[in-house]
Every structure is written in structure tokens, then in C-alpha cells.
Amino acid sequence: MALPCARSPLGSCGTPTCDRLLLLLLSLRWVLHSRAQAADTEQDAVPWLQRTSQDLSWQRPELTVIFRRALRDTEKKACPPGKEAHVVDENLILYKEWELEACVDGALLAKQMDRVNAVPFTYQQLDIFKRKLDEFYPQGYPESLTRHLSYFFHEVTPEDIHKWNVTSLETVKSLLKVSKRGKMDAQVAALIARYLVVGGQLDNATLDMLASFRPTYLCFLSPEQLGSVQQDVLWAVRPQDLDTCGPLQMDVLYSKAHIAFQNMSGSEYFARIKPFLGGASTEDLRALTRQNISMDGATFKKLRKEALLPMTIAEVQKLLGPNLADLKVEEGNSPFRDWILRQRQDDLDSLGLGLHGGIPNGYLVLDLNVREALSGGPHLLGPGHALTVIPALLLALILN
């Protein structure tokens, strides 16, 4: 096929059609790869690419560079004679990166992982080894490999770890031991999650080892295991570390944190206990109202609904302090909505926030723990209906 700009300098060929045709030339590397595969050899492709590069050198220097780079990549696909690795040793340090790609097998690396850790490879070389292992184990590393990873554990990501099947506590301990150097908190949390998801149990020695890492793993532990966590761990907890914890876990964590911070008071105590307030009781929240603290809306949102609902408007006003306006911002979301629905509208109006959804004036609130009387949410009765229903309610109480 003849190109419209074959006889003129490239700078004078500025039409879109010509530019598209030149881009087509740049895709010849893919074509060459297909030819090489079809012929089962690259000997015919390489000379052709060399000639093409020379023929185009008159047009634009950078085009020549691209073709030469394509030629070099084509030449790098095969491992040079005598270079194929049969053992992991210091000689591999001298290999070029493309030689490592071509000459080192993932099965060899898995079999000789102890040698991979013993030889002082560069970070770039270790990246190549990890890529080879990932290709060899696309579904995740087997435990026969993970138990021998040692410092190569630093090369893996949390996403890699979530593919593993970790059943041995000794594997967990060995990887925790090599994780103390470097920022490995995310990997440690993923490792603990994978071990616990298959029913693994952490002993006290392992929990002690975890104390040296950021506690992003806490929500993976059972309430019983959380009971054995060192109090020192609680001092490093951030709110986001507990985002996925359940009510039973928060119960344990709050109780431990309350004891750990009991010698503090006021704003200092509140700053420490704040991440754990999802496990606080109504009495605990009322105690906070007497300490002159100001709870933000984000923390209020994480309070247990059962603990918040009995709080009065005056108590919530003291709890939020200058952040009281968050009630209006979040009035449609739980637990704000649940609390608002239980307050009298007159009392809500007194806050001057424009809150809606409270109990209308003149209605009674029936909050009985009787199965027949409750179907969800507070029940409102108008003045005219109250006397009619009272005998039935008294009978329900007697039967209950």
C-alpha cells in the first residue's frame, strides 16, 4: 500500500489521513508478534523491522526511536542460550531485567524461596520475581509457599493476601515476625482476616505480637479474642479502625477502653473514648453530658440506637453542644431520625432548628414491651381514643 506522504518530509504531511496511516505503522509491533508466532521463529521478523526502521529514518527521528525500541523488545523475548536459571543464586543479580523475565521460572522461585530471601536482589528484581510467581499462581499462593515467604511478604499486597488460604497459626506468626519493619499494617489485617475466616484461633502470644501494629485488624477478632487484647493497643485506635465492628465487639472494646482511660477526664477522656462510643450505654452517655464535652455529628451517628433513644432533649443538647445543628442536617438518617420521632414536637420546636417528625401535641406515647401492642416504632393515640384503648392495654399487661 502506498502512503500519500511517502515522498515528502513528514512535517509537510499534516493531514489527518496521513497521521492515521503513520499511527498504523506504529502498530506493526503487534503485527510482527503475530508473524513471529505463525512462523514459530523471529528470524524473519527482525530483519524486516530493521529495514523498516532504516526506511523511515528520513521522516522523523522519534519514529526511528520507536521502531528501534520495538525491535529491541522483539529480540528480548527468548532466553539467551546458557542463561536459563536452574538455581537461585548470586549470578542472577547480574542478569538484566529482561533476562530475568525470560530465563527465571515461577516454579523455581516458589521451590527456592529461601534463596530468594538470602540473595540481596534489588527492588526491581524482586518485582519481577513477584510477577513471575503471580503468573504461576493466578488463584493465589498456596500455603506451602506462604509459610516460607519470610521477607518476600513485603512484596505482596492486601489484594494478593485475600486470595490465600491460611490455615496454620505458625504461618501467621512467621509472617507477623517479618512484618515489624516497614508499613505492613494493611497486609497484617488482611492476613489475620484470611486466617480467621477459615476458623483459625489466635493465641495470646499472637495477640501480643499484633500489639506492635496499627489495630486495623480488631474488627476481625471475636468478642472473646478482643477480651485478650492488650490495653496498650486501644491507645492507637482511630475511628476508621472500628467501622466494621459489630455490636458485641463494640461492647467489649468500649468496656476495655473505659478502663484503660479511667484516669482521664473532660475533653482529654472524650478524645480517647470517642472511637469506642458505639458500645456505650445510656448511663455512659448521660455521664458524658456532665463533663462539658461537645460531640460531633459523625460520632453521634455511630451511637447505639438503644442507648440514645431514652436520652432527653436537654441531655442531647448538652451532649452535642455547639454541634446541635447537626440534628437538622442529619434528621432523616438513623439514629437521628429514631430519636426525633420519640420527642414531643413542642420540645423540638424549642431548639429552634426546624426539626419535624416529633409527637404532635395532645397525643399519648405508648411504649410497651408487649408483643401485641408493638409492631415497630412508637404508637400515637389521639385524646379521644386513649380511654377506649386503656382497658385493653391493662388486660395485655396482666396477661404478659
CSV table of C-alpha atoms in Angstrom, one decimal:
chain,number,residue,atom,x,y,z
A,1,MET,CA,0.0,0.0,0.0
A,2,ALA,CA,1.5,3.4,-0.9
A,3,LEU,CA,1.3,6.2,1.6
A,4,PRO,CA,0.3,9.7,0.4
A,5,CYS,CA,3.3,11.3,2.1
A,6,ALA,CA,5.9,8.8,1.1
A,7,ARG,CA,7.9,11.2,-1.0
A,8,SER,CA,7.7,14.4,1.2
A,9,PRO,CA,9.2,15.2,4.6
A,10,LEU,CA,6.9,14.2,7.4
A,11,GLY,CA,6.5,17.8,8.5
A,12,SER,CA,4.7,18.7,5.3
A,13,CYS,CA,2.3,15.8,5.6
A,14,GLY,CA,-0.1,17.2,8.2
A,15,THR,CA,-3.4,15.8,7.0
A,16,PRO,CA,-5.4,13.6,9.4
A,17,THR,CA,-5.3,10.8,6.9
A,18,CYS,CA,-1.5,10.8,6.8
A,19,ASP,CA,-1.3,10.9,10.6
A,20,ARG,CA,-3.6,7.9,11.0
A,21,LEU,CA,-1.5,6.0,8.5
A,22,LEU,CA,1.6,6.7,10.4
A,23,LEU,CA,-0.1,5.5,13.6
A,24,LEU,CA,-0.9,2.4,11.7
A,25,LEU,CA,2.8,1.9,11.2
A,26,LEU,CA,3.4,2.2,14.9
A,27,SER,CA,1.1,-0.8,15.4
A,28,LEU,CA,3.4,-3.0,13.3
A,29,ARG,CA,5.0,-4.3,16.5
A,30,TRP,CA,1.8,-6.3,17.1
A,31,VAL,CA,1.8,-7.5,13.5
A,32,LEU,CA,5.4,-8.6,13.9
A,33,HIS,CA,4.5,-10.5,17.0
A,34,SER,CA,1.7,-12.3,15.1
A,35,ARG,CA,4.1,-13.2,12.2
A,36,ALA,CA,6.7,-14.4,14.6
A,37,GLN,CA,4.2,-16.7,16.3
A,38,ALA,CA,2.9,-18.0,13.0
A,39,ALA,CA,6.4,-18.8,11.7
A,40,ASP,CA,7.5,-20.2,15.2
A,41,THR,CA,10.6,-18.1,14.8
A,42,GLU,CA,11.6,-14.4,14.9
A,43,GLN,CA,14.4,-14.6,12.4
A,44,ASP,CA,12.3,-13.4,9.5
A,45,ALA,CA,10.6,-10.6,11.5
A,46,VAL,CA,13.7,-8.9,13.0
A,47,PRO,CA,15.5,-8.1,9.6
A,48,TRP,CA,12.2,-6.8,8.2
A,49,LEU,CA,11.8,-4.5,11.2
A,50,GLN,CA,15.4,-3.3,10.8
A,51,ARG,CA,14.8,-2.4,7.2
A,52,THR,CA,11.5,-0.7,8.1
A,53,SER,CA,13.3,1.4,10.8
A,54,GLN,CA,16.0,2.4,8.3
A,55,ASP,CA,13.5,3.3,5.6
A,56,LEU,CA,11.6,5.6,8.0
A,57,SER,CA,14.7,7.3,9.4
A,58,TRP,CA,14.4,10.1,6.8
A,59,GLN,CA,11.0,11.1,8.1
A,60,ARG,CA,11.1,11.8,11.9
A,61,PRO,CA,13.9,10.9,14.4
A,62,GLU,CA,11.4,9.9,17.2
A,63,LEU,CA,9.7,7.4,14.8
A,64,THR,CA,13.0,5.7,14.3
A,65,VAL,CA,13.4,5.5,18.1
A,66,ILE,CA,10.0,3.8,18.4
A,67,PHE,CA,10.8,1.2,15.8
A,68,ARG,CA,14.2,0.5,17.3
A,69,ARG,CA,12.5,0.1,20.7
A,70,ALA,CA,10.1,-2.3,19.1
A,71,LEU,CA,13.0,-4.2,17.6
A,72,ARG,CA,14.7,-4.4,20.9
A,73,ASP,CA,11.5,-5.7,22.6
A,74,THR,CA,11.1,-8.3,19.9
A,75,GLU,CA,14.7,-9.5,20.4
A,76,LYS,CA,14.2,-9.9,24.2
A,77,LYS,CA,11.5,-12.5,24.2
A,78,ALA,CA,13.7,-15.6,24.2
A,79,CYS,CA,16.1,-16.5,26.9
A,80,PRO,CA,19.7,-16.4,25.6
A,81,PRO,CA,21.5,-19.8,25.3
A,82,GLY,CA,23.0,-20.9,28.5
A,83,LYS,CA,21.2,-18.3,30.6
A,84,GLU,CA,18.2,-20.4,31.7
A,85,ALA,CA,18.2,-20.4,35.6
A,86,HIS,CA,18.1,-23.7,37.3
A,87,VAL,CA,19.1,-22.4,40.8
A,88,VAL,CA,18.5,-19.1,42.6
A,89,ASP,CA,21.9,-17.7,43.4
A,90,GLU,CA,24.1,-14.6,43.2
A,91,ASN,CA,24.6,-15.0,39.5
A,92,LEU,CA,21.0,-13.8,38.9
A,93,ILE,CA,22.0,-10.4,40.3
A,94,LEU,CA,24.0,-9.8,37.2
A,95,TYR,CA,21.1,-10.6,34.9
A,96,LYS,CA,19.4,-7.8,33.1
A,97,GLU,CA,15.7,-7.3,33.9
A,98,TRP,CA,14.6,-8.7,30.5
A,99,GLU,CA,16.8,-11.7,31.1
A,100,LEU,CA,15.1,-12.4,34.5
A,101,GLU,CA,11.8,-12.1,32.7
A,102,ALA,CA,12.8,-14.6,30.1
A,103,CYS,CA,15.0,-17.0,32.0
A,104,VAL,CA,13.6,-17.4,35.5
A,105,ASP,CA,10.6,-19.7,36.1
A,106,GLY,CA,7.9,-19.1,38.8
A,107,ALA,CA,8.1,-22.7,39.9
A,108,LEU,CA,11.8,-22.3,40.6
A,109,LEU,CA,11.2,-19.2,42.7
A,110,ALA,CA,8.5,-21.0,44.7
A,111,LYS,CA,10.8,-24.0,45.3
A,112,GLN,CA,13.8,-21.9,46.3
A,113,MET,CA,12.1,-19.1,48.2
A,114,ASP,CA,14.6,-19.3,51.0
A,115,ARG,CA,17.3,-18.5,48.4
A,116,VAL,CA,15.3,-15.6,47.1
A,117,ASN,CA,15.3,-14.1,50.6
A,118,ALA,CA,19.0,-14.9,51.1
A,119,VAL,CA,20.4,-13.2,48.0
A,120,PRO,CA,20.5,-9.4,48.0
A,121,PHE,CA,18.3,-8.7,45.0
A,122,THR,CA,17.2,-5.2,44.1
A,123,TYR,CA,13.7,-4.0,44.5
A,124,GLN,CA,13.3,-4.1,40.7
A,125,GLN,CA,14.4,-7.7,40.5
A,126,LEU,CA,12.1,-8.6,43.4
A,127,ASP,CA,9.2,-7.0,41.5
A,128,ILE,CA,10.0,-9.3,38.5
A,129,PHE,CA,10.1,-12.3,40.8
A,130,LYS,CA,6.7,-11.4,42.2
A,131,ARG,CA,5.2,-11.0,38.8
A,132,LYS,CA,6.5,-14.5,37.8
A,133,LEU,CA,5.0,-16.0,41.0
A,134,ASP,CA,1.7,-14.3,40.3
A,135,GLU,CA,1.6,-15.7,36.8
A,136,PHE,CA,2.4,-19.2,38.1
A,137,TYR,CA,-0.2,-19.0,40.9
A,138,PRO,CA,-3.0,-16.8,39.4
A,139,GLN,CA,-5.5,-18.1,42.0
A,140,GLY,CA,-3.2,-17.1,44.9
A,141,TYR,CA,-0.2,-18.6,46.6
A,142,PRO,CA,-0.6,-22.0,48.3
A,143,GLU,CA,0.2,-22.4,52.0
A,144,SER,CA,3.2,-24.5,51.0
A,145,LEU,CA,4.7,-21.2,49.7
A,146,THR,CA,3.3,-18.6,52.1
A,147,ARG,CA,4.8,-20.4,55.1
A,148,HIS,CA,8.2,-19.9,53.5
A,149,LEU,CA,7.7,-16.3,52.2
A,150,SER,CA,9.7,-14.7,55.0
A,151,TYR,CA,10.8,-11.2,53.9
A,152,PHE,CA,9.3,-11.6,50.5
A,153,PHE,CA,6.0,-11.0,52.3
A,154,HIS,CA,6.9,-7.3,52.0
A,155,GLU,CA,6.4,-7.6,48.2
A,156,VAL,CA,2.7,-8.7,48.4
A,157,THR,CA,-0.4,-6.5,48.6
A,158,PRO,CA,-3.5,-7.0,50.7
A,159,GLU,CA,-5.3,-7.9,47.5
A,160,ASP,CA,-2.8,-10.8,47.0
A,161,ILE,CA,-3.3,-12.0,50.6
A,162,HIS,CA,-7.1,-12.1,50.2
A,163,LYS,CA,-6.6,-14.9,47.6
A,164,TRP,CA,-4.7,-17.1,50.1
A,165,ASN,CA,-5.9,-20.0,52.2
A,166,VAL,CA,-4.1,-19.5,55.5
A,167,THR,CA,-4.8,-22.4,58.0
A,168,SER,CA,-1.6,-22.5,60.1
A,169,LEU,CA,-1.1,-20.3,63.1
A,170,GLU,CA,2.7,-20.9,62.6
A,171,THR,CA,2.4,-19.3,59.1
A,172,VAL,CA,0.7,-16.3,60.7
A,173,LYS,CA,3.3,-15.9,63.4
A,174,SER,CA,6.2,-16.2,60.9
A,175,LEU,CA,4.8,-13.5,58.7
A,176,LEU,CA,4.0,-11.2,61.6
A,177,LYS,CA,7.6,-11.6,62.7
A,178,VAL,CA,9.0,-10.3,59.5
A,179,SER,CA,6.3,-7.5,59.2
A,180,LYS,CA,7.6,-5.4,62.1
A,181,ARG,CA,9.8,-3.4,59.8
A,182,GLY,CA,8.1,-1.3,57.3
A,183,LYS,CA,4.5,-0.2,56.8
A,184,MET,CA,2.7,-3.5,56.8
A,185,ASP,CA,-0.5,-2.7,58.7
A,186,ALA,CA,-2.8,-3.3,55.8
A,187,GLN,CA,-1.1,-6.6,54.9
A,188,VAL,CA,-1.3,-7.8,58.6
A,189,ALA,CA,-5.0,-7.0,58.7
A,190,ALA,CA,-5.6,-9.0,55.5
A,191,LEU,CA,-3.5,-11.9,56.9
A,192,ILE,CA,-5.5,-12.0,60.1
A,193,ALA,CA,-8.8,-11.9,58.2
A,194,ARG,CA,-7.8,-14.8,56.0
A,195,TYR,CA,-6.7,-16.9,58.9
A,196,LEU,CA,-9.9,-16.2,61.0
A,197,VAL,CA,-12.3,-16.7,58.0
A,198,VAL,CA,-11.4,-20.4,57.9
A,199,GLY,CA,-12.0,-20.8,61.6
A,200,GLY,CA,-8.4,-20.2,62.9
A,201,GLN,CA,-7.9,-19.2,66.6
A,202,LEU,CA,-5.3,-16.7,67.8
A,203,ASP,CA,-3.4,-17.5,71.0
A,204,ASN,CA,-2.2,-14.9,73.5
A,205,ALA,CA,1.3,-14.9,72.0
A,206,THR,CA,-0.1,-13.9,68.6
A,207,LEU,CA,-2.3,-11.2,70.1
A,208,ASP,CA,0.8,-9.9,71.8
A,209,MET,CA,2.6,-9.8,68.5
A,210,LEU,CA,-0.3,-7.9,67.0
A,211,ALA,CA,0.1,-5.2,69.6
A,212,SER,CA,3.0,-3.7,67.6
A,213,PHE,CA,0.9,-3.0,64.5
A,214,ARG,CA,-1.8,-0.4,63.9
A,215,PRO,CA,-5.1,-2.0,65.1
A,216,THR,CA,-6.8,-2.2,61.7
A,217,TYR,CA,-7.4,-5.9,62.5
A,218,LEU,CA,-9.6,-5.5,65.6
A,219,CYS,CA,-13.0,-6.0,63.9
A,220,PHE,CA,-11.8,-9.4,62.5
A,221,LEU,CA,-11.4,-10.7,66.1
A,222,SER,CA,-14.2,-12.3,68.0
A,223,PRO,CA,-15.5,-10.8,71.3
A,224,GLU,CA,-13.6,-13.5,73.2
A,225,GLN,CA,-10.4,-12.7,71.4
A,226,LEU,CA,-10.9,-8.9,71.9
A,227,GLY,CA,-11.1,-9.6,75.6
A,228,SER,CA,-7.4,-10.7,75.5
A,229,VAL,CA,-6.2,-7.7,73.5
A,230,GLN,CA,-3.6,-5.6,75.4
A,231,GLN,CA,-4.9,-2.3,76.7
A,232,ASP,CA,-1.9,-0.5,75.0
A,233,VAL,CA,-3.5,-1.4,71.7
A,234,LEU,CA,-6.5,0.8,72.4
A,235,TRP,CA,-4.4,4.0,72.6
A,236,ALA,CA,-3.6,3.7,68.9
A,237,VAL,CA,-7.2,3.1,67.7
A,238,ARG,CA,-8.6,5.5,65.1
A,239,PRO,CA,-12.4,5.8,64.4
A,240,GLN,CA,-12.0,4.2,61.0
A,241,ASP,CA,-10.3,1.2,62.6
A,242,LEU,CA,-13.7,0.2,64.1
A,243,ASP,CA,-16.0,0.9,61.2
A,244,THR,CA,-16.8,-2.7,60.5
A,245,CYS,CA,-17.1,-3.9,64.2
A,246,GLY,CA,-20.4,-5.3,65.3
A,247,PRO,CA,-22.4,-4.5,68.5
A,248,LEU,CA,-20.9,-7.4,70.5
A,249,GLN,CA,-17.4,-6.4,69.5
A,250,MET,CA,-18.1,-2.7,70.4
A,251,ASP,CA,-19.4,-3.8,73.8
A,252,VAL,CA,-16.1,-5.4,74.6
A,253,LEU,CA,-13.9,-2.7,73.2
A,254,TYR,CA,-15.8,0.1,75.0
A,255,SER,CA,-15.5,-1.7,78.3
A,256,LYS,CA,-11.8,-2.2,77.8
A,257,ALA,CA,-11.3,1.4,76.7
A,258,HIS,CA,-13.3,2.8,79.6
A,259,ILE,CA,-11.0,1.0,82.0
A,260,ALA,CA,-7.9,2.0,80.0
A,261,PHE,CA,-8.7,5.7,80.1
A,262,GLN,CA,-10.4,5.9,83.5
A,263,ASN,CA,-7.7,8.1,85.0
A,264,MET,CA,-8.5,10.8,82.4
A,265,SER,CA,-11.4,13.3,82.5
A,266,GLY,CA,-13.1,16.0,80.5
A,267,SER,CA,-12.0,16.7,76.9
A,268,GLU,CA,-8.9,14.5,77.3
A,269,TYR,CA,-11.0,11.5,78.2
A,270,PHE,CA,-13.6,12.2,75.5
A,271,ALA,CA,-10.9,12.4,72.8
A,272,ARG,CA,-9.7,8.9,73.7
A,273,ILE,CA,-13.1,7.2,74.3
A,274,LYS,CA,-14.7,8.7,71.2
A,275,PRO,CA,-13.9,5.9,68.7
A,276,PHE,CA,-15.4,3.4,71.2
A,277,LEU,CA,-18.7,5.2,71.9
A,278,GLY,CA,-20.6,2.8,69.7
A,279,GLY,CA,-20.6,0.4,72.7
A,280,ALA,CA,-21.6,3.0,75.3
A,281,SER,CA,-24.8,2.6,77.3
A,282,THR,CA,-27.4,5.3,78.1
A,283,GLU,CA,-25.9,5.8,81.5
A,284,ASP,CA,-22.4,6.3,79.9
A,285,LEU,CA,-23.8,8.9,77.6
A,286,ARG,CA,-25.5,10.7,80.4
A,287,ALA,CA,-22.2,10.7,82.3
A,288,LEU,CA,-20.6,12.4,79.3
A,289,THR,CA,-23.2,15.2,79.4
A,290,ARG,CA,-21.8,16.2,82.8
A,291,GLN,CA,-18.3,16.5,81.5
A,292,ASN,CA,-18.7,19.6,79.4
A,293,ILE,CA,-17.8,17.9,76.1
A,294,SER,CA,-19.0,18.6,72.5
A,295,MET,CA,-19.8,15.5,70.4
A,296,ASP,CA,-19.7,15.9,66.6
A,297,GLY,CA,-22.4,14.6,64.3
A,298,ALA,CA,-20.2,11.8,62.9
A,299,THR,CA,-19.7,10.4,66.4
A,300,PHE,CA,-23.4,10.8,67.3
A,301,LYS,CA,-24.3,8.8,64.2
A,302,LYS,CA,-22.3,5.8,65.5
A,303,LEU,CA,-24.1,5.7,68.9
A,304,ARG,CA,-26.2,2.6,69.6
A,305,LYS,CA,-29.8,3.4,68.9
A,306,GLU,CA,-31.0,1.6,72.1
A,307,ALA,CA,-28.7,3.8,74.2
A,308,LEU,CA,-29.7,7.0,72.5
A,309,LEU,CA,-33.5,6.8,72.4
A,310,PRO,CA,-34.0,7.3,76.2
A,311,MET,CA,-32.0,10.5,76.2
A,312,THR,CA,-34.0,13.7,76.7
A,313,ILE,CA,-33.8,16.8,74.6
A,314,ALA,CA,-31.8,18.6,77.3
A,315,GLU,CA,-29.3,15.7,77.6
A,316,VAL,CA,-28.8,15.6,73.8
A,317,GLN,CA,-28.4,19.4,73.8
A,318,LYS,CA,-25.6,19.1,76.3
A,319,LEU,CA,-24.1,16.2,74.5
A,320,LEU,CA,-23.8,18.0,71.2
A,321,GLY,CA,-23.1,21.4,72.5
A,322,PRO,CA,-22.2,23.8,69.6
A,323,ASN,CA,-22.8,20.9,67.2
A,324,LEU,CA,-26.5,20.8,67.9
A,325,ALA,CA,-27.3,22.0,64.4
A,326,ASP,CA,-26.1,18.5,63.1
A,327,LEU,CA,-29.6,17.3,64.3
A,328,LYS,CA,-31.1,19.3,61.4
A,329,VAL,CA,-28.5,18.2,58.9
A,330,GLU,CA,-29.0,14.5,59.7
A,331,GLU,CA,-32.7,14.5,60.7
A,332,GLY,CA,-33.5,12.0,58.0
A,333,ASN,CA,-30.8,9.5,59.0
A,334,SER,CA,-30.6,6.9,61.8
A,335,PRO,CA,-30.2,7.3,64.8
A,336,PHE,CA,-31.1,11.0,64.5
A,337,ARG,CA,-34.5,10.2,62.9
A,338,ASP,CA,-35.3,7.5,65.5
A,339,TRP,CA,-34.6,9.9,68.4
A,340,ILE,CA,-36.6,12.8,66.8
A,341,LEU,CA,-39.6,10.5,66.4
A,342,ARG,CA,-39.8,9.9,70.1
A,343,GLN,CA,-39.7,13.6,71.1
A,344,ARG,CA,-42.6,15.9,71.5
A,345,GLN,CA,-42.9,18.4,68.7
A,346,ASP,CA,-43.2,21.3,71.1
A,347,ASP,CA,-39.9,20.4,72.7
A,348,LEU,CA,-38.2,20.0,69.3
A,349,ASP,CA,-39.5,23.4,68.3
A,350,SER,CA,-37.9,24.9,71.4
A,351,LEU,CA,-34.5,24.1,69.9
A,352,GLY,CA,-35.1,26.5,67.0
A,353,LEU,CA,-33.7,24.1,64.4
A,354,GLY,CA,-36.9,23.5,62.4
A,355,LEU,CA,-37.0,19.8,63.2
A,356,HIS,CA,-40.0,17.9,62.1
A,357,GLY,CA,-41.5,14.4,62.8
A,358,GLY,CA,-42.0,14.7,66.6
A,359,ILE,CA,-45.1,13.6,68.5
A,360,PRO,CA,-47.9,16.0,67.9
A,361,ASN,CA,-49.4,17.9,70.9
A,362,GLY,CA,-52.2,16.1,72.7
A,363,TYR,CA,-51.1,12.6,71.8
A,364,LEU,CA,-50.0,9.8,74.1
A,365,VAL,CA,-46.9,7.8,73.6
A,366,LEU,CA,-47.4,4.0,74.2
A,367,ASP,CA,-44.0,2.3,74.5
A,368,LEU,CA,-45.0,-1.1,76.0
A,369,ASN,CA,-42.9,-4.2,75.7
A,370,VAL,CA,-45.9,-6.2,74.8
A,371,ARG,CA,-45.8,-8.2,71.6
A,372,GLU,CA,-49.4,-7.5,70.7
A,373,ALA,CA,-49.1,-3.7,71.4
A,374,LEU,CA,-46.0,-3.1,69.3
A,375,SER,CA,-45.4,-3.5,65.6
A,376,GLY,CA,-42.5,-1.1,65.2
A,377,GLY,CA,-41.9,2.5,66.3
A,378,PRO,CA,-43.8,4.5,69.0
A,379,HIS,CA,-47.6,4.3,68.8
A,380,LEU,CA,-49.6,7.6,69.0
A,381,LEU,CA,-53.2,7.8,70.3
A,382,GLY,CA,-55.3,10.9,69.9
A,383,PRO,CA,-57.1,12.2,73.0
A,384,GLY,CA,-60.4,10.6,72.0
A,385,HIS,CA,-59.1,7.2,71.6
A,386,ALA,CA,-57.0,6.9,74.7
A,387,LEU,CA,-59.8,6.0,77.1
A,388,THR,CA,-61.1,3.4,74.7
A,389,VAL,CA,-57.8,1.5,74.4
A,390,ILE,CA,-56.7,1.7,78.1
A,391,PRO,CA,-58.7,-1.3,79.3
A,392,ALA,CA,-57.3,-3.5,76.5
A,393,LEU,CA,-53.8,-2.4,77.4
A,394,LEU,CA,-54.3,-3.2,81.1
A,395,LEU,CA,-55.5,-6.7,80.1
A,396,ALA,CA,-52.5,-7.1,77.9
A,397,LEU,CA,-50.2,-6.1,80.8
A,398,ILE,CA,-51.9,-8.6,83.1
A,399,LEU,CA,-51.6,-11.4,80.6
A,400,ASN,CA,-47.9,-10.6,79.9
